Coordinates of C-alpha atoms and ligand atoms in Angstrom, one line a residue:
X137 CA 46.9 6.8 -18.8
X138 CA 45.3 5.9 -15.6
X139 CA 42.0 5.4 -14.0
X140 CA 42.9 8.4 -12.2
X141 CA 44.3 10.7 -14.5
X142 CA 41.3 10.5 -17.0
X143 CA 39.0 11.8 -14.0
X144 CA 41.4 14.6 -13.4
X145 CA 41.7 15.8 -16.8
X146 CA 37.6 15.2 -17.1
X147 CA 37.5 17.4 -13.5
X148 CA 40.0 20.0 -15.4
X149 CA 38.0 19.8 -18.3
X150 CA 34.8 20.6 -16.6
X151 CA 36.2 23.3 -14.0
X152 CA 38.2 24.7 -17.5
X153 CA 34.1 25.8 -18.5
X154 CA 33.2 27.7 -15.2
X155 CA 34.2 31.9 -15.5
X156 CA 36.0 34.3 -12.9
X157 CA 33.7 36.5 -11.7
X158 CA 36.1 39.0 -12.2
X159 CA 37.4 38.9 -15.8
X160 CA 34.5 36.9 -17.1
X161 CA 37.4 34.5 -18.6
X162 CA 37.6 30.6 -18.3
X163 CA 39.4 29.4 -15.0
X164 CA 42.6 28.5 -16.0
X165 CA 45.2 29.0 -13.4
X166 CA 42.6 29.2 -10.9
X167 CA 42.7 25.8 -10.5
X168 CA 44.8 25.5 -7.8
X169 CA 44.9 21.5 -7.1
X170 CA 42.9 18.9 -8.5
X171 CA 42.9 15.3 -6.5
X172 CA 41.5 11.9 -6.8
X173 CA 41.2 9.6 -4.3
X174 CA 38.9 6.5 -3.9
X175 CA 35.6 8.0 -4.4
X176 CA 36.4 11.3 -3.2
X177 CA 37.4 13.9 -5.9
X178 CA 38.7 17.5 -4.4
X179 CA 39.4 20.3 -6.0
X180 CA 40.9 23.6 -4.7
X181 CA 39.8 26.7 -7.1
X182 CA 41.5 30.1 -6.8
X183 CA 38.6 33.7 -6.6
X184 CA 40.7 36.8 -6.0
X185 CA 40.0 39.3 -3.3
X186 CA 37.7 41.4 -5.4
X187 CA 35.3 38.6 -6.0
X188 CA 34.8 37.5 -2.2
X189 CA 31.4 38.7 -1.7
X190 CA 30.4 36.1 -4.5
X191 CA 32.9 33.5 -2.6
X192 CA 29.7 31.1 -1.8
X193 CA 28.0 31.3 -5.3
X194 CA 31.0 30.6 -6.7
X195 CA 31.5 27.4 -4.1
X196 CA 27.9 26.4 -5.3
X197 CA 28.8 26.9 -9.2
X198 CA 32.0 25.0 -8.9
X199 CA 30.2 22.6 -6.9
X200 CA 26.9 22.0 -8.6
X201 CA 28.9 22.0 -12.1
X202 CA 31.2 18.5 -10.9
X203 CA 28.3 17.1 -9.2
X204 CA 25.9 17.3 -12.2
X205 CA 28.4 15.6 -14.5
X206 CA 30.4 13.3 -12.0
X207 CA 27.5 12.4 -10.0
X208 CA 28.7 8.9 -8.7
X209 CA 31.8 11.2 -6.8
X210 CA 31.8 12.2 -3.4
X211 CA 32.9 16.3 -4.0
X212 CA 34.8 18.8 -1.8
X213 CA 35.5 22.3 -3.3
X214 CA 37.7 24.6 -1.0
X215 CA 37.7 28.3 -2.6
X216 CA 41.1 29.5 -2.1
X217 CA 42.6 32.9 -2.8
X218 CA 44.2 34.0 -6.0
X219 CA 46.7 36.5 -6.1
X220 CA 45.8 39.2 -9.0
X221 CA 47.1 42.5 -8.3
X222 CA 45.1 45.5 -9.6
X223 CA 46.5 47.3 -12.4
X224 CA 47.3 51.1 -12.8
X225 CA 44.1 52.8 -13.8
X226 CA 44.5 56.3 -16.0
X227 CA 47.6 58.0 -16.0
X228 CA 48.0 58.8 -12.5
X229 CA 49.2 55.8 -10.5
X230 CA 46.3 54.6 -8.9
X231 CA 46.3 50.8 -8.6
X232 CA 42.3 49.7 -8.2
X233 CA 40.3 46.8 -10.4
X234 CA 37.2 49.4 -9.8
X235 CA 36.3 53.4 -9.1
X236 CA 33.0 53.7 -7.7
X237 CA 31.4 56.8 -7.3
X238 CA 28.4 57.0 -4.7
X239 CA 26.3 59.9 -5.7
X240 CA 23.2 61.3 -5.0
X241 CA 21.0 64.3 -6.4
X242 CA 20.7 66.4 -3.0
X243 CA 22.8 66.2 0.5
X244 CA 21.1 64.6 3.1
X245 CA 19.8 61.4 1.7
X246 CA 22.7 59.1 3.4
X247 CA 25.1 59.0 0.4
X248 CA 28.0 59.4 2.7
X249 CA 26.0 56.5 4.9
X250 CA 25.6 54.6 1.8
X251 CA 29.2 55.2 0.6
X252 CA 31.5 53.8 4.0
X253 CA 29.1 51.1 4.4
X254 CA 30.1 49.6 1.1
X255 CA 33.4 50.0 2.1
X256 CA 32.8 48.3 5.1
X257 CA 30.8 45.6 3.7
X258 CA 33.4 45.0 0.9
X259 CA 36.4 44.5 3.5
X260 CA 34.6 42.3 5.6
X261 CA 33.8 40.1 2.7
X262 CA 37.9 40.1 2.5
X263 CA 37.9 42.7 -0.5
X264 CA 41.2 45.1 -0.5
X265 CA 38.7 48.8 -0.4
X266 CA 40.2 52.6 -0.1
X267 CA 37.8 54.8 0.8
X268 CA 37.6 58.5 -0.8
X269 CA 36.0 61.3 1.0
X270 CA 35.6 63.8 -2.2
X271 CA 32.9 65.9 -0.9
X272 CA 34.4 68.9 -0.5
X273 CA 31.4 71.0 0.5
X274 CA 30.4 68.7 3.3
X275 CA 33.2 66.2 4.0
X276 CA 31.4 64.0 6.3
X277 CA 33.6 60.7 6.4
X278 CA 35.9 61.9 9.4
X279 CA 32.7 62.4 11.9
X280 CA 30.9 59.1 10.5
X281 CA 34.3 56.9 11.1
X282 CA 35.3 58.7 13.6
X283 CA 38.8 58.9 12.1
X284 CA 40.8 62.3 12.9
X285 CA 43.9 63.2 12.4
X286 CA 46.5 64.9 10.1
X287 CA 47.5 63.1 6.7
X288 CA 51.7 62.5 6.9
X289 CA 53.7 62.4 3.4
X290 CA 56.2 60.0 3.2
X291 CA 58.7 59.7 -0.2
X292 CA 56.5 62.7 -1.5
X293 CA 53.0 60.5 -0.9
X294 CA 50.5 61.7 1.0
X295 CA 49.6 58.2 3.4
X296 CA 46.0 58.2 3.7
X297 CA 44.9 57.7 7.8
X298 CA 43.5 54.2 8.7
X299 CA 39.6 53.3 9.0
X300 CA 40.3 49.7 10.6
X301 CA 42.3 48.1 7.5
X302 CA 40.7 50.1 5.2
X303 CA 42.6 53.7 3.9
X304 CA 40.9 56.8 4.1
X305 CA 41.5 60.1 3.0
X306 CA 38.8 63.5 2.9
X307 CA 39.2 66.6 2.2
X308 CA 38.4 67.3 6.3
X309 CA 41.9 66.1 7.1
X310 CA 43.2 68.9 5.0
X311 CA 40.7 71.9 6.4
X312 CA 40.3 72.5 9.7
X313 CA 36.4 71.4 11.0
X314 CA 34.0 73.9 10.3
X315 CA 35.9 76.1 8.6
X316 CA 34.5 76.9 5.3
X317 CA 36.1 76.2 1.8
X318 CA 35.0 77.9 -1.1
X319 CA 36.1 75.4 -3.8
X320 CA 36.5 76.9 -7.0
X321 CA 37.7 74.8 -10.2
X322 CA 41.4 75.1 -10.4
X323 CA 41.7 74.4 -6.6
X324 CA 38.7 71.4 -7.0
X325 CA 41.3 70.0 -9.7
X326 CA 44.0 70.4 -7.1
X327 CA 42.2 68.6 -4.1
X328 CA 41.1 65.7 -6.7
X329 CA 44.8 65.4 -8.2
X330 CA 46.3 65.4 -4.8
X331 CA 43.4 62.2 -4.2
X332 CA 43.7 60.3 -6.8
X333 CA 47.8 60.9 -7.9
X334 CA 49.3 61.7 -5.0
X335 CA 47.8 59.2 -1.9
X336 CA 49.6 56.6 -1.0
X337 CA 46.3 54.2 -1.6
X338 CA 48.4 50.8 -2.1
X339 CA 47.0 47.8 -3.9
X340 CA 43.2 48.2 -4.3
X341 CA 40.7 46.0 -5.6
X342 CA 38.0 48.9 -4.9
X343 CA 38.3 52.6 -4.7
X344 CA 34.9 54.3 -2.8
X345 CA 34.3 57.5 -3.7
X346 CA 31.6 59.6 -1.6
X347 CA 30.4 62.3 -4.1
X348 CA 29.5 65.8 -3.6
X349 CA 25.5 65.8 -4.1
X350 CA 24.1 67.4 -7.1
X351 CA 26.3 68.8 -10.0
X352 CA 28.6 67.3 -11.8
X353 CA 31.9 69.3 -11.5
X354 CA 33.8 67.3 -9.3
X355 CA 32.6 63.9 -11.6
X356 CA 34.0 65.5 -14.4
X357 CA 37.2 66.4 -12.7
X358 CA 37.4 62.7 -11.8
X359 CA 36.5 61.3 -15.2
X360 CA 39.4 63.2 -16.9
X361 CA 41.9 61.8 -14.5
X362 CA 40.9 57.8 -14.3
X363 CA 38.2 55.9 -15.9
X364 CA 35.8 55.4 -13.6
X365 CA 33.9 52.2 -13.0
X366 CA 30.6 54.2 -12.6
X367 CA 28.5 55.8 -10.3
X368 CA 25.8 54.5 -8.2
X369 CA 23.2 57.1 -7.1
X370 CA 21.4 56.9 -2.9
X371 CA 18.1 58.5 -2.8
X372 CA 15.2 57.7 -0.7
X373 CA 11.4 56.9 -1.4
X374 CA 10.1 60.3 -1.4
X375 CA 8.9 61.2 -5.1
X376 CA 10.9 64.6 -4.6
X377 CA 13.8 63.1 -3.7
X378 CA 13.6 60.5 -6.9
X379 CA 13.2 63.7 -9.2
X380 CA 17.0 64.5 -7.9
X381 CA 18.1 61.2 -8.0
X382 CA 16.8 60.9 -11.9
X383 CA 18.4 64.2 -12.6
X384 CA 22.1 62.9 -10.9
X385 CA 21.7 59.8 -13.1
X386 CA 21.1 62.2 -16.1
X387 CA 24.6 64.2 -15.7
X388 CA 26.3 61.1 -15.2
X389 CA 25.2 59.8 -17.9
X390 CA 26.2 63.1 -19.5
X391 CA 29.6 62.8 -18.5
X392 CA 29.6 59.3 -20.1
X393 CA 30.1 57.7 -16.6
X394 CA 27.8 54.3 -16.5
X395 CA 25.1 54.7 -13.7
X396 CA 25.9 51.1 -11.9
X397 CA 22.3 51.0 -10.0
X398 CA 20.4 52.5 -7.1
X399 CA 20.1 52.6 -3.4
X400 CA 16.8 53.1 -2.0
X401 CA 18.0 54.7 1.9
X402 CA 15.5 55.1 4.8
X403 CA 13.3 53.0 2.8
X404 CA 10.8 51.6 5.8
X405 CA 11.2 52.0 9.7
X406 CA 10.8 49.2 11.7
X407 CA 9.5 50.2 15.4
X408 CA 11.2 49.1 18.4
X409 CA 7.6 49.0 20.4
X410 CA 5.8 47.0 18.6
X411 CA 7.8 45.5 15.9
X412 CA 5.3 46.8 13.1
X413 CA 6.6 48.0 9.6
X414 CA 6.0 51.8 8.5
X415 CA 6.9 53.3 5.4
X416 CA 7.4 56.8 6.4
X417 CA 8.9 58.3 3.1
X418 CA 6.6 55.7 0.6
X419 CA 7.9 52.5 -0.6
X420 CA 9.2 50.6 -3.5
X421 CA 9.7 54.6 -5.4
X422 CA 12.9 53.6 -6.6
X423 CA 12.7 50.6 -7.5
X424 CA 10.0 51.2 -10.0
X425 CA 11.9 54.4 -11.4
X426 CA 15.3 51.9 -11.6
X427 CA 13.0 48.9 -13.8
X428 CA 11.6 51.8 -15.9
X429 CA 15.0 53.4 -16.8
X430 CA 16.9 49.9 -17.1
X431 CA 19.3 50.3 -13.9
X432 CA 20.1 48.0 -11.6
X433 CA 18.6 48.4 -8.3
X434 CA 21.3 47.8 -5.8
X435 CA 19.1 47.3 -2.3
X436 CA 17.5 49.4 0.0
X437 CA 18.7 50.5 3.8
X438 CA 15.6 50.5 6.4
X439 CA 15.9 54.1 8.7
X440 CA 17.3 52.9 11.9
X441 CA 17.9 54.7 15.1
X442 CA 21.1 52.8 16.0
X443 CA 22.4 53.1 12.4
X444 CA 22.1 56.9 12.8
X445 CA 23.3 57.1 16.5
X446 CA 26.2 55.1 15.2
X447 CA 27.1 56.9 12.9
X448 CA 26.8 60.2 15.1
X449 CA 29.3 58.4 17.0
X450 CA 31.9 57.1 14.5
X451 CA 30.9 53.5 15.3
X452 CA 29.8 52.6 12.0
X453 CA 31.7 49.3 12.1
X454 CA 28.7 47.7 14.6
X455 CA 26.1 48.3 11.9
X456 CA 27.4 45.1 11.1
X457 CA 26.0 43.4 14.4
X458 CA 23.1 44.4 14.1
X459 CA 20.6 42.0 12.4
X460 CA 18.0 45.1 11.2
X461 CA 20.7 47.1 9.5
X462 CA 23.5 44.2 8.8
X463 CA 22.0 41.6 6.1
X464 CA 20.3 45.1 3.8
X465 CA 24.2 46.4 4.0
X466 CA 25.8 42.9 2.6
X467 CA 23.1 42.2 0.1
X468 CA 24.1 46.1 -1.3
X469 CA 27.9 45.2 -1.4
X470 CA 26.8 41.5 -3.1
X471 CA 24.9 43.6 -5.2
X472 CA 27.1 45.6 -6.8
X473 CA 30.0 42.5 -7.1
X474 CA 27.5 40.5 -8.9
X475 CA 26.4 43.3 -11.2
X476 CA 30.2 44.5 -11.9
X477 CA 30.8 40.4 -12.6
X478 CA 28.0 39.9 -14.9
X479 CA 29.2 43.2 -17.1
X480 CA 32.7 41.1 -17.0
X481 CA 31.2 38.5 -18.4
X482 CA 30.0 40.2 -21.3
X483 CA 33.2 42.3 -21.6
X484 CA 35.5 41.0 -19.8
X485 CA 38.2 43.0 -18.5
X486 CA 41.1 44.3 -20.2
X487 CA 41.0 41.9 -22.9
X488 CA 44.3 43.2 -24.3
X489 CA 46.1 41.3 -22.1
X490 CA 46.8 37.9 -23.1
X491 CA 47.4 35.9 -19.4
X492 CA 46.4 37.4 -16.1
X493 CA 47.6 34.1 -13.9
Ligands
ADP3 P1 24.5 62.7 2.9 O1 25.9 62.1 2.7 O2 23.6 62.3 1.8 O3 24.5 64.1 3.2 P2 24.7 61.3 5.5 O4 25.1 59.9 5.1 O5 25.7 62.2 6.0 O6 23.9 62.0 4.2 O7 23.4 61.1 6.4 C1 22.7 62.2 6.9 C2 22.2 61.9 8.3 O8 21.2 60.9 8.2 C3 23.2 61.3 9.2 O9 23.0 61.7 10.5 C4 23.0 59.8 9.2 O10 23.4 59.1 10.3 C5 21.5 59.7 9.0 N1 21.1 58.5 8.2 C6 21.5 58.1 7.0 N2 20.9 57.0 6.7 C7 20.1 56.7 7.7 C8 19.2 55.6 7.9 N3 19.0 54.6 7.1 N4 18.5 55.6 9.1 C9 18.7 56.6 10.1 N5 19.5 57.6 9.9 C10 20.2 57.6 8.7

């Protein structure tokens, strides 16, 4: 065997320790290319679309793992895609790796905010990301994307309308604006079955789901129909609002939906005169509640003028230009990968099957 060969097998052997982010399993056929040459070893290692926001820890792991052991090597690491489509989840045709359910305990505190700026943060980090408008009492989506229109069926499937790359569908495509709905179970079960069985959602690595606040009947409705991921509840500092957000995390927990972690919105204001910090609604609230009850604290999103005005006027997208609002939104979608990849690690998904490429 050559020189050569024994350094690839060691590189193999080495790369063969480090886990996906996404199953928690040993990289296997993730390793894409290994290459010797003089002094120079290089490596190309597949991370599926799910796992981007993690892309540069992942770099650094790969990275830090062949330089600690092979440390007379020059190293390159180039993080290529891997191609794992997402499997049907439940019984009703739905093809995402998660279902995430952003929830809070009242209306009001930026849940619907909260919700499409995951989304957003997700598919800019190259993640495949539907976004669910299932607040039937209050569908906001349509005015904060500023996405209108009239959902088409083709071949029997409803095709959900287009938020730049990333699928959409509310219940305020279905209802004319302003006009009230009184939503009652059967017709609840309806609007969520017509959702989640009968949208044309594609391949999806993660589904968004923007919650009705407070009770739990449209969660339940959504539990019986696909295993959800879990739920991840947006309050803000106030100690009144964190007495709604404990009692949200209660019924999920109720329903036997995981609470994934917290959002802390309008958590300080920054002024534009003078640059000086103010904590209008308290500080740090939720965080403290999140340590005491064991759940993850997910990040916090500072109250911003331009992130409201932008909102008002479907520009939502530009959040993500702005250095006050941008790096609180990332570090919430990094967040929540690295919390979902760390629970893969202990359990790693859908052990049942023996080889996912
Ligand atoms: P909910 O879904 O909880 O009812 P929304 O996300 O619709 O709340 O937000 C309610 C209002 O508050 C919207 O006008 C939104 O633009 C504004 N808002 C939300 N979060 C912030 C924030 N961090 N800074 C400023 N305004 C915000």
């Amino acid at each position: 065997m050559s020189d050569n060969q024994t350094l690839v097998d060691q590189v193999n052997k080495i790369l063969g320790k480090i886990k996906d982010p996404e199953t928690g399993r040993r990289l296997r056929k993730q390793i894409h290319e290994t290459k010797v040459e003089d002094n120079l070893i290089s490596v190309k290692v597949g991370l599926t679309s799910y796992a981007n926001p993690l892309k540069a820890d992942f770099e650094n792991e790969v990275k830090n793992a062949l330089e600690s052991e092979l440390s007379e090597h020059e190293i390159a690491v180039d993080v290529v895609e891997h191609v794992r489509p997402a499997q049907s989840v439940g019984q009703v045709g739905l093809t995402a790796k998660a279902v995430i359910a952003v929830a809070a305990g009242k209306g009001g505190v930026g849940k619907s905010t909260a919700a499409t700026s995951l989304a957003i943060a997700l598919k800019r980090s190259g993640c495949k990301v539907g976004l669910l408008d299932a607040d039937v009492y209050g569908p906001s989506i349509p005015h904060l994307t500023g996405v209108r229109g009239n959902v088409t069926k083709v071949d029997n499937k409803i095709q959900p309308l287009d938020f730049d790359g990333i699928p959409l569908m509310s219940i305020g495509f279905m209802v004319p604006p302003g006009e009230a709905v009184i939503w009652r179970g059967p017709m609840l079960h309806s609007a969520i079955t017509t959702f989640l069985r009968d949208t044309a959602w594609g391949d999806l690595d993660y589904l968004i789901i923007d919650m009705p606040p407070g009770t739990g009947d449209i969660a339940l409705s959504i539990s019986q129909m696909i295993p959800l991921t879990g739920a991840i509840i947006v309050c803000t500092p106030q100690e009144v609002a964190l007495i709604d957000a404990i009692k949200a995390v209660g019924m999920f927990r109720k329903v036997g939906i995981p609470v994934i972690g917290l959002i802390e919105n309008m958590s300080s204001f920054v002024c534009p005169d003078n640059g000086k910090e103010y904590d209008i609604f308290g500080k740090g609230g939720a965080k403290d509640y999140a340590s005491q009850d064991k759940i993850e604290f997910l990040g916090e999103i500072p109250i911003s003028i331009q992130l409201r005005e932008r909102g008002d006027s479907g520009q939502m997208w530009a959040n993500f230009d702005d250095p006050n609002v941008s790096p609180f939104l990332e570090k919430i979608a990094y967040n929540l990968t690295k919390s979902l990849a760390e629970k893969a690690v202990l359990t790693p998904a859908q052990p049942q099957l023996p080889v996912l490429g």
